[in-house]
Amino acid sequence: MRNALKHLSSKGKRGAWIAFVMLAIVLLALPFFTEELFGRGWVRIMDFALLYIMLALGLNIVVGYAGLLDLGYIAFFAVGAYCYALLGSPQLGLHLPFWIILPLGALLACLFGVLLGAPTLRLRGDYLAIVTLGFGEIIRIFLNNLNAPINITNGPQGISMIDPIRFGEFSLGNTHELLGLTFPSVHLHYYLFLFFTLLVIFISLRLEDSRIGRAWMAIREDEVAAEAMGINTRNIKLLAFAMGATFGGLAGGLFAGFQGFVSPESFGLTESISVLCMVVLGGMGNINGVLLGSMLLVVLPEALRHGSGPAQQLLFGKTLIDPESLRMLLFGLALITVMLWRPAGLWPSNQRRRELVAENDAAQL
Amino acid sequence: MDTLLQQIVNGFVQGSVYAMVALGYTMVYGILGLINFAHGEVVMVGAMVALSVIQLLIDSGFPPLLILLISLIISVVVCMALGYGIERIAYRPLRNAPRLAPLITAIGVSIVLQNLAMMFWGREYHAFPSLLPNNSHMLSGAIITEVQILIVLIALGMMGGLLLLMHRTRLGRAMRAVAENPSAAVLMGVNINVVIAVTFMLGSALAAVAGIMVSANYGIVHYYMGSILGLKAFTAAVLGGIGNMRGAMVGGLLLGLIESLGAGYIGDLSGGFLGSHYQDVFAFFVLISVLIFRPSGLLGERVAERA
Amino acid sequence: MTTPLELDINLLELSGVAKRFGGLSALSDISLHIRRGEIYGLIGPNGAGKTTLFNILTGLYQADSGRFTFNNMEYSGRCKPHVLAQAGIARTFQNIRLFANMTALENVMVGRHLRTSSGIWGALTRNATARAEEHAIVQHARALLSYVGIDRPHQTLAKNLSYGEQRRLEIARALATDPKLLALDEPAAGMNATETENLKELLLSIRASGITVLLIEHDVKFILGLCDRVAVLDYGKKIAEDVPEKIRCDPAVITAYLGTEPIIPAQAGIQS
Ligand SMILES: Nc1ncnc2c1ncn2[C@@H]1O[C@H](COP(=O)(O)OP(=O)(O)OP(=O)(O)O)[C@@H](O)[C@H]1O
Ligand SMILES: [Mg+2]
């Protein structure tokens, strides 16, 4: 019996390895297939999807693990993006290398997170929600208006001609030939973003199952009990908030380098809500759920963009609702329906699964 | 022209609008301990509905004052229904859920409202027709329009009425009882569901009036006006001490003044570096400062969470 | 003031602690002392202020006046809950406050938080130190779960445990913080006779392991049969403090509990 189990588990291990290698191959080959099947535009969409996944995972630490509602998360993305844009473009005439500005942007976002979180996090949760909401709006006001009397952000026009991401002489902005394969710029960014996404997933997984992760969840479940058990709730919450902000800043830097252009328009409340929706829809606090939610919500608007116009033409003879507002409407409805009827999100959470396993174990005893 | 006095007048007018909206936040917070995130959108809907009614009636030959009254009544009724709906959808089913849940549904409701409004009334700014004669008076150097005078008077009247309601009627007593101790209130025979619903509806009625006031004051209506106004009114509520109705009134007026004076003098203060388009930033810094230095607000008392 | 070399025989000493909520005086001028190693009972009618006292001791509320000394350290004014937990006061809650969506094991593991130290770096690298610490946390938590008698799979979510198990899980979680004083707010509420008996055994065993126990209970028989000394609160005032035998026939206590008629039979045995 025991041998059989052992055999089974080693088989399971080998199975896991095979699955892992297959997954790696699929992920590596994905841009080529996508380009072949749907065209290069979709590889670009995939790149954005990866950025959104990073954002959603970052927000998941704040909302999903620690249970803090951050409604201005995109502001940290903006901080990272503008940091990159200012230090790597003709705007200020600075062209610092990628490996300096990316961490700098993440750090700056983290700093903003701490500055914002320190006064707010000792209070009840709702204050954080409204302060972050305000912060999101404020950042945009500053970005829009810091073009006079000294032109820093270039106002509503935004900053363009941002340096591409470059490792030494190797610029991700150009097409490269490697090993007989042609790698266009979008493919190269895909691999870079994939690397960072996997890194963020790794960090999230490790944190989730650690002393700190447990403290976050305890605070989410019952803050009073958590502090009575000796958790310094303010510091631990601040840690979650700062981590989330850091990931946001990181994604922002990558976004600026990829897009080559940033403007305040990309950092509105709607974006914050989209990312929140990704986290909530898939399942707060559950990495698989967040991945699912982000992918769904990146693909869905694309489908809407291509599908809703013609469909409305067919049904009503004209476009009644533009896809953008339809998207936000659906996001709003999704937030409501998920919270009312499926608060754990679309993907059953880890804990639930762990418990099922435990029940099976018990049945076998 | 005396700019200081002018800023004070403007601040007072804007502040009375904030106070009206802040009351809605503070009443709901006092009873549920939760922020009604959709409250700002109720203000917007109030303004939009009034706009539509006025547009419908403007050529009917009714006297302007009557048109205004009809639009006011309809918009108040619509908003009260909306407030009730928000409570039923976003808050009631989640009364025993983790705190995050109702916040998220309320955010969902506000997004839905905003986008429905955009579909219905369009993305563009609408001019809010001026129905009242636009006479203005000089007040030792400052200009004040009759509309502004009316705004302040109505706001003061409604706030006074609300205080009377809270302290002189059965309903008001029930509301205060629920805010004080919900379980004891139930034991005393108060119907909590009714009280909470009424609270949302009262707040929404004030929001509707406030929506019409801002629109009449600035002459503009826009589907996005609710969110920033909501944020400021919330700040006013926190400034006065959230959960405290007199606090909301004081906080509203004070915030209006701070904002107006700040916007007037920010250029001088920053040596010309920052201009008046930073007006919206003040509320935020007021909010942060209050949270740092006096989280219980000016008139609020420290309340510990029940353990 | 503090003499760390010479341990006071009193673990906890309150003097003049008062707390008001608006017009209501929930606690007024409470002074009492709890000796090391005893089981100390706190009784009183509903709303007497017992839980409020706990909340002050654990830093959830701030006393309006007065101070207390715990383990030779003085606390007055604003004091954070985690500091008091660190000092060695652990508690349970009258209306159970477990981390409902975490497993039984994780609930107890959270209790180890303040006696362990891995941070972000340890979590990310899972270096030898962090792994060893994590292992120790799991072992300790497992041991505590079986100590309090939860023999369900440890992966069961806290919210799916039975009522009695939840109460005991709360005790295990509190014990995980290595307390010097364990404060229990109505631990026997809602338990049947067997469960209450088991709880009694558990409390005696906890005391035997050197932990001082502070106990709120409405079940007067339970408390008089278990505690070394008992204090009685009524309307926020301490009306009596003595050994159970004396409390039983204290006229003020009888009045507070029963109006004027003394109904508690003076001979209701400790052993019963
Ligand atoms: N946060 C609070 N705000 C206002 N009043 C409070 C608060 N906490 C407690 N009280 C009041 O203080 C008094 C004492 O309450 P406490 O919970 O300490 O009583 P208790 O002795 O634990 O009663 P019970 O046996 O019912 O648990 C009660 O009247 C209660 O309503
Ligand atoms: Mg109690």
PDB file of C-alpha atoms in Angstrom, chain A residues 221-226 229, chain B residues 306-307, chain C residues 51 91-101 107 150 157-173 184-191 195:
ATOM      1  CA  GLU A 221     -10.565  37.995   8.234  1.00  0.00           C
ATOM      2  CA  ASP A 222     -10.736  39.908  11.502  1.00  0.00           C
ATOM      3  CA  GLU A 223      -8.567  42.876  12.203  1.00  0.00           C
ATOM      4  CA  VAL A 224      -9.451  43.156  15.879  1.00  0.00           C
ATOM      5  CA  ALA A 225      -8.635  39.528  16.543  1.00  0.00           C
ATOM      6  CA  ALA A 226      -5.445  39.848  14.523  1.00  0.00           C
ATOM      7  CA  MET A 229      -3.040  38.074  18.700  1.00  0.00           C
TER       8      MET A 229
ATOM      9  CA  ARG B 306     -16.883  47.148  19.542  1.00  0.00           C
ATOM     10  CA  ALA B 307     -14.772  44.152  20.361  1.00  0.00           C
TER      11      ALA B 307
ATOM     12  CA  THR C  51     -15.779  42.558  28.541  1.00  0.00           C
ATOM     13  CA  ARG C  91      -7.470  36.524  25.114  1.00  0.00           C
ATOM     14  CA  THR C  92     -10.509  34.933  23.576  1.00  0.00           C
ATOM     15  CA  PHE C  93     -13.659  36.759  22.572  1.00  0.00           C
ATOM     16  CA  GLN C  94     -17.173  36.525  23.902  1.00  0.00           C
ATOM     17  CA  ASN C  95     -18.603  36.351  20.391  1.00  0.00           C
ATOM     18  CA  ILE C  96     -16.062  34.084  18.757  1.00  0.00           C
ATOM     19  CA  ARG C  97     -13.657  35.937  16.495  1.00  0.00           C
ATOM     20  CA  LEU C  98     -11.729  33.341  14.603  1.00  0.00           C
ATOM     21  CA  PHE C  99     -10.237  33.845  11.176  1.00  0.00           C
ATOM     22  CA  ALA C 100     -13.235  32.165   9.627  1.00  0.00           C
ATOM     23  CA  ASN C 101     -11.840  31.407   6.188  1.00  0.00           C
ATOM     24  CA  ASN C 107      -5.544  30.064  12.978  1.00  0.00           C
ATOM     25  CA  ILE C 150      -9.499  19.304  18.321  1.00  0.00           C
ATOM     26  CA  LEU C 157     -11.819  25.837   7.865  1.00  0.00           C
ATOM     27  CA  ALA C 158     -12.454  27.457  11.204  1.00  0.00           C
ATOM     28  CA  LYS C 159     -15.989  28.403  10.235  1.00  0.00           C
ATOM     29  CA  ASN C 160     -16.852  24.739   9.661  1.00  0.00           C
ATOM     30  CA  LEU C 161     -15.920  23.642  13.162  1.00  0.00           C
ATOM     31  CA  SER C 162     -18.589  22.970  15.753  1.00  0.00           C
ATOM     32  CA  TYR C 163     -19.329  25.662  18.299  1.00  0.00           C
ATOM     33  CA  GLY C 164     -17.431  23.977  21.099  1.00  0.00           C
ATOM     34  CA  GLU C 165     -14.475  23.341  18.805  1.00  0.00           C
ATOM     35  CA  GLN C 166     -14.421  26.984  17.789  1.00  0.00           C
ATOM     36  CA  ARG C 167     -14.235  28.017  21.422  1.00  0.00           C
ATOM     37  CA  ARG C 168     -11.357  25.628  22.002  1.00  0.00           C
ATOM     38  CA  LEU C 169      -9.638  26.741  18.804  1.00  0.00           C
ATOM     39  CA  GLU C 170      -9.715  30.277  20.144  1.00  0.00           C
ATOM     40  CA  ILE C 171      -7.997  29.032  23.290  1.00  0.00           C
ATOM     41  CA  ALA C 172      -5.366  27.222  21.233  1.00  0.00           C
ATOM     42  CA  ARG C 173      -4.750  30.353  19.193  1.00  0.00           C
ATOM     43  CA  LEU C 184     -11.116  33.959  28.522  1.00  0.00           C
ATOM     44  CA  ASP C 185     -14.397  35.736  27.822  1.00  0.00           C
ATOM     45  CA  GLU C 186     -17.226  33.299  28.551  1.00  0.00           C
ATOM     46  CA  PRO C 187     -15.493  30.200  27.200  1.00  0.00           C
ATOM     47  CA  ALA C 188     -18.253  27.854  28.370  1.00  0.00           C
ATOM     48  CA  ALA C 189     -21.105  29.796  26.766  1.00  0.00           C
ATOM     49  CA  GLY C 190     -23.200  27.490  24.630  1.00  0.00           C
ATOM     50  CA  MET C 191     -21.402  24.325  25.712  1.00  0.00           C
ATOM     51  CA  GLU C 195     -17.983  19.984  26.975  1.00  0.00           C
TER      52      GLU C 195
END
